[in-house]
Short mmCIF file of C-alpha atoms and ligand atoms in Angstrom, two decimals:
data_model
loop_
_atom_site.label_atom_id
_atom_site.label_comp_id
_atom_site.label_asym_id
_atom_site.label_seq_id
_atom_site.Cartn_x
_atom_site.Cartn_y
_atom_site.Cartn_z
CA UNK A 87 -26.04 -19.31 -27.45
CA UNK A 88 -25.29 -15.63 -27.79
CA UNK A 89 -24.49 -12.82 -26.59
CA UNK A 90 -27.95 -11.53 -24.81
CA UNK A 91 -29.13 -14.90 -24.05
CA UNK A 92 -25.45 -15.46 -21.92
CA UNK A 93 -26.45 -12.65 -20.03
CA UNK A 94 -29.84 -13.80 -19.26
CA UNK A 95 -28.28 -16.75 -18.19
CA UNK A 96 -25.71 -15.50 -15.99
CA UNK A 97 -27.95 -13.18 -14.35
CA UNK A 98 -30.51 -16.27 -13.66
CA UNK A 99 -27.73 -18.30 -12.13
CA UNK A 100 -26.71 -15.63 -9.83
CA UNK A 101 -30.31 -14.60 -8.70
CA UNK A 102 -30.56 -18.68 -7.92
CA UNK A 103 -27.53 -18.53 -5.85
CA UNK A 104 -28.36 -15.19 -4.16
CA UNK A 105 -31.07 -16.83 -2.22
CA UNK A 106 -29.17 -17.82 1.43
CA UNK A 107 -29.18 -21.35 2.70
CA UNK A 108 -29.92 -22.69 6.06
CA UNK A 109 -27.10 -24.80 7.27
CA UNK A 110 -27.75 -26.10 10.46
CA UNK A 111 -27.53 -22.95 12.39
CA UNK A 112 -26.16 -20.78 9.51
CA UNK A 113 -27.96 -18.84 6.68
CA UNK A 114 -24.92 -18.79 4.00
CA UNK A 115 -24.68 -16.96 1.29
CA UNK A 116 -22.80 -17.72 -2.01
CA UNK A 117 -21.30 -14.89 -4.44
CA UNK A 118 -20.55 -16.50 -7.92
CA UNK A 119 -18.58 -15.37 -9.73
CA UNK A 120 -18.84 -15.83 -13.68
CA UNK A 121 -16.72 -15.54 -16.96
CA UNK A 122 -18.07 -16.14 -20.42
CA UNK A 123 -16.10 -17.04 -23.95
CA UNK A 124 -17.71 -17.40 -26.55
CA UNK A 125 -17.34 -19.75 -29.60
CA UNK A 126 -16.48 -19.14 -32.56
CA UNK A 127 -15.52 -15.20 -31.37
CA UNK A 128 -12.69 -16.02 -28.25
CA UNK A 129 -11.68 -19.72 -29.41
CA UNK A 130 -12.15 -22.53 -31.67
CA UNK A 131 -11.87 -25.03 -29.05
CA UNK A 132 -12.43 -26.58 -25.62
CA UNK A 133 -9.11 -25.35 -24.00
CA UNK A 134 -8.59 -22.19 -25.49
CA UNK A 135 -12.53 -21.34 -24.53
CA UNK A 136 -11.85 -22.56 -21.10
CA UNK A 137 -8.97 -20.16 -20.41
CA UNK A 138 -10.36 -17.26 -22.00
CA UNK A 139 -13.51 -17.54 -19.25
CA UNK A 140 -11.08 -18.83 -16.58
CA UNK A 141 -9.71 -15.36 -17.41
CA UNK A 142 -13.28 -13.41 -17.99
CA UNK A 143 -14.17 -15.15 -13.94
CA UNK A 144 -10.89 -13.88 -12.50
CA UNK A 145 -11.98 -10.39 -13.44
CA UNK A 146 -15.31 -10.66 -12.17
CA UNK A 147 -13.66 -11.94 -8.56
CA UNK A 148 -11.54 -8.39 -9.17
CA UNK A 149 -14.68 -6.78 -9.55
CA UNK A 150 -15.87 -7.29 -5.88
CA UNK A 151 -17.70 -10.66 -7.34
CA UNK A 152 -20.87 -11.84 -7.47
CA UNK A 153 -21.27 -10.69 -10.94
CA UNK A 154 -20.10 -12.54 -14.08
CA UNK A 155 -17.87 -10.87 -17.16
CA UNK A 156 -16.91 -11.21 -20.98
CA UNK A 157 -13.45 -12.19 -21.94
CA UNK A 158 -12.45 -9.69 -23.95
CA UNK A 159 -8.75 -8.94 -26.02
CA UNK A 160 -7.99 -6.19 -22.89
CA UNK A 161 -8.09 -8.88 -20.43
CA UNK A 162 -5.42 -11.64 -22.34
CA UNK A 163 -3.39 -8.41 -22.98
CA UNK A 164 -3.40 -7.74 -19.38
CA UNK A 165 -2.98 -11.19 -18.20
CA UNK A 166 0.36 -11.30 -20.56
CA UNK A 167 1.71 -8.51 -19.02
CA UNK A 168 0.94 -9.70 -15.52
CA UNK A 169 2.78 -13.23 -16.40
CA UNK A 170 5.46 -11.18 -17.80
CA UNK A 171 5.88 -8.65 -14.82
CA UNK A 172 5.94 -11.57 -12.77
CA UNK A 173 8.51 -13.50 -14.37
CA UNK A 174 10.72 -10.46 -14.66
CA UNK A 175 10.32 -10.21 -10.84
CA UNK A 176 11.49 -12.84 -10.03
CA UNK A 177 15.53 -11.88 -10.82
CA UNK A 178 14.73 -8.22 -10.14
CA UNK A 179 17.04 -8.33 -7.13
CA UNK A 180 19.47 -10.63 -7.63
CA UNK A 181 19.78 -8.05 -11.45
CA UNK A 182 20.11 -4.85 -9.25
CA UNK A 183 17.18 -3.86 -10.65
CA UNK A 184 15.58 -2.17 -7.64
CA UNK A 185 16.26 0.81 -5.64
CA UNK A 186 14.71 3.09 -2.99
CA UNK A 187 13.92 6.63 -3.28
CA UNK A 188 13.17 8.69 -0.10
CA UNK A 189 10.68 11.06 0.57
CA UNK A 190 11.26 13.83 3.01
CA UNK A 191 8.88 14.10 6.10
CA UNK A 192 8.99 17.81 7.25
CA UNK A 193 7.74 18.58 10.95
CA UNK A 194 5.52 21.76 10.47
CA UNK A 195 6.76 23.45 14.17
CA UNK A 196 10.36 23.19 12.85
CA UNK A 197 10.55 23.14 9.63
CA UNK A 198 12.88 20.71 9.50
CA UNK A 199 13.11 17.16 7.57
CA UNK A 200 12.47 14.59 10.20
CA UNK A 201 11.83 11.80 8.88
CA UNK A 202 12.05 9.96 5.03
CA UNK A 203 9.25 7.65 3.67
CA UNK A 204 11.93 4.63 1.51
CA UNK A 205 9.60 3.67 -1.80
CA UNK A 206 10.30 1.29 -3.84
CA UNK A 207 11.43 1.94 -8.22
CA UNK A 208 11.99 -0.93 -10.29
CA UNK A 209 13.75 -0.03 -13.69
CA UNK A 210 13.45 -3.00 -16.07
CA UNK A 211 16.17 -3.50 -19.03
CA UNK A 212 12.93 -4.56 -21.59
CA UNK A 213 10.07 -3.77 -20.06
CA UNK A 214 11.22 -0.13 -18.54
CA UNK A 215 10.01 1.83 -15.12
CA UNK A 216 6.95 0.03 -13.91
CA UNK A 217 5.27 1.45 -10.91
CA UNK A 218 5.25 -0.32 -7.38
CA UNK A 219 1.04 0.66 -7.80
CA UNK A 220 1.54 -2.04 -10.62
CA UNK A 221 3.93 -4.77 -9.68
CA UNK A 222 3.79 -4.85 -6.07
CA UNK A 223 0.05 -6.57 -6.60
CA UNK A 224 1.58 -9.31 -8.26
CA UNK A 225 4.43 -9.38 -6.22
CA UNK A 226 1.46 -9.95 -3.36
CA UNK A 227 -0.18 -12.94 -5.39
CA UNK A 228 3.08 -14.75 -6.15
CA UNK A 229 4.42 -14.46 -2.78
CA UNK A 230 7.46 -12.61 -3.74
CA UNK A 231 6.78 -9.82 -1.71
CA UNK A 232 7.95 -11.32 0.95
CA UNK A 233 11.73 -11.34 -0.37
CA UNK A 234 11.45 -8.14 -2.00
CA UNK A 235 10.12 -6.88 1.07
CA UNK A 236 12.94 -8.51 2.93
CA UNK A 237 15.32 -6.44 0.23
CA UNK A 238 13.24 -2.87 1.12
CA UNK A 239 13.84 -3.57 5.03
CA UNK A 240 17.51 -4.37 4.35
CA UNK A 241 18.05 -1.38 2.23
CA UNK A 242 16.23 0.99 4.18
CA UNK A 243 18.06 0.23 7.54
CA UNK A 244 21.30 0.18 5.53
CA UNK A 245 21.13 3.53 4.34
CA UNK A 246 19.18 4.56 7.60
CA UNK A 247 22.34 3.23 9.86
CA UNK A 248 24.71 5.18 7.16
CA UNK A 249 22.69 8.49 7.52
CA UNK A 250 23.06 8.20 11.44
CA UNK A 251 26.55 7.51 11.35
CA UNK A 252 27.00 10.79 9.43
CA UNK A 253 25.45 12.77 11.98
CA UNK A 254 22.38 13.39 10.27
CA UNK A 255 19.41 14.31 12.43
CA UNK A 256 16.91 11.96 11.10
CA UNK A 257 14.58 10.48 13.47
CA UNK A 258 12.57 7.85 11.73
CA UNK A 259 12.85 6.06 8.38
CA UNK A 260 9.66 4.66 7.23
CA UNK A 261 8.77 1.21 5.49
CA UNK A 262 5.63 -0.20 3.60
CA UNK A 263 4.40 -3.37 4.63
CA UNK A 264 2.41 -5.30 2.53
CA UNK A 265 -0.69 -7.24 3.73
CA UNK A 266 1.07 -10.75 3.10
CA UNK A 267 4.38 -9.50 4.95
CA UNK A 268 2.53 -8.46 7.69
CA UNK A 269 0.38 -11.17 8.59
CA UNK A 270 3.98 -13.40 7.34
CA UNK A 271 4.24 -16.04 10.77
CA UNK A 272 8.53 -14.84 9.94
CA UNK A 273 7.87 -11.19 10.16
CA UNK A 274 9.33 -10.17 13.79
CA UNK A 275 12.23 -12.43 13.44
CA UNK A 276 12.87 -11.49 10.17
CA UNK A 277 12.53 -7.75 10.81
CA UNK A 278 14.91 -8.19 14.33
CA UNK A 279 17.57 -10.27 12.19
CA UNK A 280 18.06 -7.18 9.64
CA UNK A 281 17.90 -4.28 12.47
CA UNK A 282 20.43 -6.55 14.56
CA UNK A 283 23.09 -7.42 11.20
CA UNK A 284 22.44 -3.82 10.16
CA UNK A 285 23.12 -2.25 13.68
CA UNK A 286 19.84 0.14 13.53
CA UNK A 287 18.08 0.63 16.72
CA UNK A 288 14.42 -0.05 16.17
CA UNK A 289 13.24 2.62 17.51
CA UNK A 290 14.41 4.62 13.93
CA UNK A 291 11.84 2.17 11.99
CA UNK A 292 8.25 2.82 11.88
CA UNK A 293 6.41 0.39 9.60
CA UNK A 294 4.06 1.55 7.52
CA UNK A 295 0.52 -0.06 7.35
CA UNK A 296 -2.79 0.69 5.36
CA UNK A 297 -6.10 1.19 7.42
CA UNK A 298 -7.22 -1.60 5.19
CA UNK A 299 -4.61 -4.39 6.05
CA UNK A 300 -4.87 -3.20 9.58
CA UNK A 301 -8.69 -3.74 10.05
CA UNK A 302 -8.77 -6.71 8.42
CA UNK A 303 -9.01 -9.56 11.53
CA UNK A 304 -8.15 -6.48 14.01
CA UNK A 305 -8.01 -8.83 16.79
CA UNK A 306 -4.46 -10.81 15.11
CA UNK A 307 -3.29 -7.41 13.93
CA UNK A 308 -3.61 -6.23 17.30
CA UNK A 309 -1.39 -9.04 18.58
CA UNK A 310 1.05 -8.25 15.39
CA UNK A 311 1.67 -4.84 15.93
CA UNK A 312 2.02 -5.39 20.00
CA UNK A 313 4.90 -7.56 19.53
CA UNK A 314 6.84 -5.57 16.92
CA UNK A 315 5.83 -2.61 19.19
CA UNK A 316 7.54 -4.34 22.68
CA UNK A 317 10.37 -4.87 20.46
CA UNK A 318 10.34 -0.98 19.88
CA UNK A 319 9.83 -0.31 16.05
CA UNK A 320 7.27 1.95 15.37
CA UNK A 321 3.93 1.72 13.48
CA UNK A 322 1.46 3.80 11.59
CA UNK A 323 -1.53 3.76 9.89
CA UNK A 324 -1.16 4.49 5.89
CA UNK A 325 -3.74 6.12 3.42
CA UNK A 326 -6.03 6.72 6.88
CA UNK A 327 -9.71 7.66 6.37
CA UNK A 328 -9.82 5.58 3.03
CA UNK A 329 -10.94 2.18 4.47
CA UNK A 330 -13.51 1.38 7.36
CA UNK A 331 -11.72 1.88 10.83
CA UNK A 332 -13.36 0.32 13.48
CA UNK A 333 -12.94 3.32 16.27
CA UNK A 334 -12.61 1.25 19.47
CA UNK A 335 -9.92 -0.76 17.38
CA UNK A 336 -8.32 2.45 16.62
CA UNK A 337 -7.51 3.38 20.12
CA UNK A 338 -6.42 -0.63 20.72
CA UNK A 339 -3.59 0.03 18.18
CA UNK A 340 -0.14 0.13 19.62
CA UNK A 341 0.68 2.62 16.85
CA UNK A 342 2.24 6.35 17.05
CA UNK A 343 1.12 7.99 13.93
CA UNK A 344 -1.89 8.38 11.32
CA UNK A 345 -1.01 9.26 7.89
CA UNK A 346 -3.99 11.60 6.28
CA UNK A 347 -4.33 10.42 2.77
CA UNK A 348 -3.43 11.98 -0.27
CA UNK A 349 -6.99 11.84 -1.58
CA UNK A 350 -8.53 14.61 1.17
CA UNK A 351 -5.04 16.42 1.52
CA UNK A 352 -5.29 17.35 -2.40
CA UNK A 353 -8.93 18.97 -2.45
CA UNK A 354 -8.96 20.71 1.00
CA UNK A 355 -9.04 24.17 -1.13
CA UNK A 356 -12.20 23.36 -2.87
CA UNK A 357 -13.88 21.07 -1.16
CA UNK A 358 -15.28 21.70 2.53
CA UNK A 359 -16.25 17.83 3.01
CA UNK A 360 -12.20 16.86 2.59
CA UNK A 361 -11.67 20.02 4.82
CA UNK A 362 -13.73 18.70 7.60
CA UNK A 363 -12.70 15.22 7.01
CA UNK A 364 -8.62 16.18 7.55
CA UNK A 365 -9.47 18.41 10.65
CA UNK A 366 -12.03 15.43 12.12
CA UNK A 367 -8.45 13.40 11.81
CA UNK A 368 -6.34 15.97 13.25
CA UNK A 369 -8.65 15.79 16.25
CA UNK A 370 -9.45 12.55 16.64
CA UNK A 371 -5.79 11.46 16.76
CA UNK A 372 -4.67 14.52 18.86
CA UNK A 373 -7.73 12.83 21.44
CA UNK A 374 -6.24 9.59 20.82
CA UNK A 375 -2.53 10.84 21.36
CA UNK A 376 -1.24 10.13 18.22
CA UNK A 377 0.35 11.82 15.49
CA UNK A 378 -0.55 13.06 12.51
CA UNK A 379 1.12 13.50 9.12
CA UNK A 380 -0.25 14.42 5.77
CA UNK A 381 0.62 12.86 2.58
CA UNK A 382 0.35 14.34 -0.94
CA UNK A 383 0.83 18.36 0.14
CA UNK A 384 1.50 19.89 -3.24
CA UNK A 385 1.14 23.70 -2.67
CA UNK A 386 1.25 26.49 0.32
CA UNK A 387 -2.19 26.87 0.80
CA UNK A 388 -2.74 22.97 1.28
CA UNK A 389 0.50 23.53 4.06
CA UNK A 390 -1.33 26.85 5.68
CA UNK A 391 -4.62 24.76 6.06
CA UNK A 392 -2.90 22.07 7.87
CA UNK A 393 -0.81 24.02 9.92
CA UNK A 394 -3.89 25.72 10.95
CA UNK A 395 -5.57 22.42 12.19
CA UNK A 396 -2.40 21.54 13.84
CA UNK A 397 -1.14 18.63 12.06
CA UNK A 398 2.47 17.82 12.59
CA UNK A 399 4.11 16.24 9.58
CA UNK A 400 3.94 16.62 5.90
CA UNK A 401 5.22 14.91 3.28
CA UNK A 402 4.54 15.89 -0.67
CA UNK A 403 5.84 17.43 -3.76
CA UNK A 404 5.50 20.62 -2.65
CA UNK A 405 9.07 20.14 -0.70
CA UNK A 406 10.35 17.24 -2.40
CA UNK A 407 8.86 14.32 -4.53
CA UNK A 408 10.94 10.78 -3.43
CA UNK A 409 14.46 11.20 -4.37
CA UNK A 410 18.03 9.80 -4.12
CA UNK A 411 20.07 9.38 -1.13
CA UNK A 412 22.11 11.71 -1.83
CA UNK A 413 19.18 14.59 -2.68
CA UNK A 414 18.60 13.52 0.93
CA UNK A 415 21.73 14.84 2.34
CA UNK A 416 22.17 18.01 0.81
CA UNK A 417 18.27 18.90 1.91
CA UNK A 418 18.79 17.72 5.50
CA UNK A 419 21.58 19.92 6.08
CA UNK A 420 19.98 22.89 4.20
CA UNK A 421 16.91 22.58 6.30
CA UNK A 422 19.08 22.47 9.38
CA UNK A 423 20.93 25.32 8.42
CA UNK A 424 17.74 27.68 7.91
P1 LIG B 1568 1.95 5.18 -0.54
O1 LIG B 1568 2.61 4.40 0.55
O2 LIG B 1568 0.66 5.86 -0.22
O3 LIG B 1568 3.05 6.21 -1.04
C1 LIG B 1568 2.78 7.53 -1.42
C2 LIG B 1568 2.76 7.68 -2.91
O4 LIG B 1568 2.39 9.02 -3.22
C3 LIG B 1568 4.13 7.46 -3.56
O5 LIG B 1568 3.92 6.88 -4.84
C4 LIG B 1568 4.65 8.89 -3.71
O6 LIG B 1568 5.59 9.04 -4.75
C5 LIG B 1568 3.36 9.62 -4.03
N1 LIG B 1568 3.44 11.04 -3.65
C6 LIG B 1568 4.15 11.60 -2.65
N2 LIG B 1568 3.92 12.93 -2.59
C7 LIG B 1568 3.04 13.22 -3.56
C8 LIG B 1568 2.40 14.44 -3.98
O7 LIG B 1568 2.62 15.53 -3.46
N3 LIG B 1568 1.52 14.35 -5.01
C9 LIG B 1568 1.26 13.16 -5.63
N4 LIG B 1568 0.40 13.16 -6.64
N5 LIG B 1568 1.84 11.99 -5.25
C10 LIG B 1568 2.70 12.02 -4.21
P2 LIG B 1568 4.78 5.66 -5.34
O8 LIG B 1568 6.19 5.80 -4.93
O9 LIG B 1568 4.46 5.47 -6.78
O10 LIG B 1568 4.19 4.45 -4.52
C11 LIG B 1568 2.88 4.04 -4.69
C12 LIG B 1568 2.47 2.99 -3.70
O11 LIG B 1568 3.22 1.79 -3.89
C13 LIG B 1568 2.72 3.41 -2.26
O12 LIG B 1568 1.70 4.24 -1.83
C14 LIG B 1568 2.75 2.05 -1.58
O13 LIG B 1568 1.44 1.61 -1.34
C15 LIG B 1568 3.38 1.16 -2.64
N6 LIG B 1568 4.80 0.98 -2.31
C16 LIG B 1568 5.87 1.73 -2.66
N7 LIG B 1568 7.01 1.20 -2.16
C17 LIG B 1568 6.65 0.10 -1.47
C18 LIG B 1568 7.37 -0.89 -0.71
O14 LIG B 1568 8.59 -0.85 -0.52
N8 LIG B 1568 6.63 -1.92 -0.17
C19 LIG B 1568 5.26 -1.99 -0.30
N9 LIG B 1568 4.63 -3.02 0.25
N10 LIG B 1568 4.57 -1.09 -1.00
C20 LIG B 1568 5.24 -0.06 -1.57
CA1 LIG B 1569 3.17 4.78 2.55
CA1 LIG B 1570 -0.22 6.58 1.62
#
């Protein structure tokens, strides 16, 4: 067949399927998802013209499924660089390969630098800088996250411990957590091993997690975050107001702090929506006695609005994108010194 009559077909088989079943007590519902090669175009014969839609009906499950998609040259491209980035991955740490960079978290009454977020940079010999928006995804599907995640924790309660020991008047060194470490069975013990070897009181950690990871099954991530939360590390809620919170989860949430994300923070100049949205925040978590911080501040009248509202932290380029360790120290003691 060709090109339009593929589509016609696809689109009949998923109208077919898009009709629920009764079950025994269930209606069920199936979302297909489809990928199309085409001979002679994408392949010459049976195997290559299987992988290339294997490949075409992996992007259509990316694309919220229930749809069906083309292999096309962009997607094999991508695919190689995935296998690639994966396989390079895999001796990232053990090559020294990654490092953390810390971003300052400045409390708005003081002024001072509180707080650092650790983030993750991995500098490949070949392949170059390739951005933890990029690689930790693939670290998620392989499973590798976990031991690069292990390496993050390590690091940043290393350093944190070091910073401490030099006096510094940090109060909190914050962590991502990825949706596979979180919901990992090993997380607690692994997390209590490192804080215990590294001599960090927990207390200095606060983990961060996305709204998304955290409403997804609320009921086990309630009983997650209560037991790292008896043990005394700290948790927040990352890139808040971009998912679907559930609010009478919300207030079930052992947590101390939301993080505003970047996405309102950045238009609250010209947009009155994102202005309204960041101050509903600010309120709702002052009612709910937690803390707010905003991500992404980039200029002085994003920091004037938000000190208006009464938000307590920010974090953003317009005092200091992520930087060394070292950065870290020399603005700490500036800041403490104004
Ligand atoms: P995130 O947790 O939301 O981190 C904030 C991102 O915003 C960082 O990007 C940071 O560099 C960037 N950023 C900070 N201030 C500004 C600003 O003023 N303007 C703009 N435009 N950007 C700002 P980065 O470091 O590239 O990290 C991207 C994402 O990768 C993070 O988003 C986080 O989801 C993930 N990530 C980074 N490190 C780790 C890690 O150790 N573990 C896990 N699981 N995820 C990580
Ligand atoms: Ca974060
Ligand atoms: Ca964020």
């Amino acid at each position: 067949t060709d090109t339009e009559q593929a589509k016609i077909r696809a689109k009949a088989l998923i109208d077919l399927f898009s009709k629920p079943c009764a079950i025994e007590h269930y209606e069920l519902i199936v979302t297909p998802s489809i990928g199309i090669s085409l001979f002679p175009d994408d392949g010459d014969d049976h195997d290559t013209l299987l992988k290339c839609s294997d490949l075409a009906m992996y992007s259509a499950k990316n694309e919220g499924r229930n749809n069906f998609q083309f292999y096309s040259q962009h997607l094999q491209a991508n695919d190689e660089r995935t296998t690639a980035i994966e396989a390079a991955l895999r001796r990232a740490i053990e090559q020294n390969e990654l490092s953390l960079v810390y971003q300052p978290q400045v409390e708005l009454r003081s002024n001072h630098i509180t707080g650092v977020e650790a983030l993750l940079r991995w500098q490949h010999p070949t392949l170059g800088y390739i951005s933890p928006v990029e690689f930790i995804p693939i670290a998620e599907d392989s499973g590798q996250i976990i031991a690069i995640g292990e390496w993050v924790l390590r690091t940043a309660a290393k350093q944190m411990k070091q910073w401490l020991d030099n006096g510094m008047p940090l109060s909190v060194i914050a962590v991502n957590l990825s949706a596979l470490q979180f919901r990992h069975p090993n997380l607690l013990f692994q997390i209590t091993k490192i804080l215990d070897e590294e001599g960090l009181p927990p207390h200095y950690l606060e983990l961060e997690l996305t709204e998304r990871v955290a409403m997804d099954k609320p009921e086990e991530a309630i009983a997650i975050m209560q037991s790292g939360f008896k043990k005394g590390i700290r948790l927040s809620i990352d890139d808040f107001g971009t998912g679907y919170s559930s609010l009478s989860y919300l207030k079930r949430f052992p947590i101390s702090k939301l993080k505003i994300d970047r996405s309102f923070v950045s238009h609250v100049q010209e947009d009155s929506d994102d202005r309204a949205i960041v101050s509903t925040i600010i309120d709702l978590a002052n009612n709910l006695g937690l803390m707010t911080i905003a991500e992404g501040v980039e200029n002085e009248q994003q920091l004037e609005f938000l000190r208006m509202q009464g938000c307590n932290e920010v974090q953003g380029y317009f005092f200091s994108p992520p930087t060394t360790a070292e950065e870290i120290e020399r603005m700490t003691s500036w800041s403490e010194n104004v």
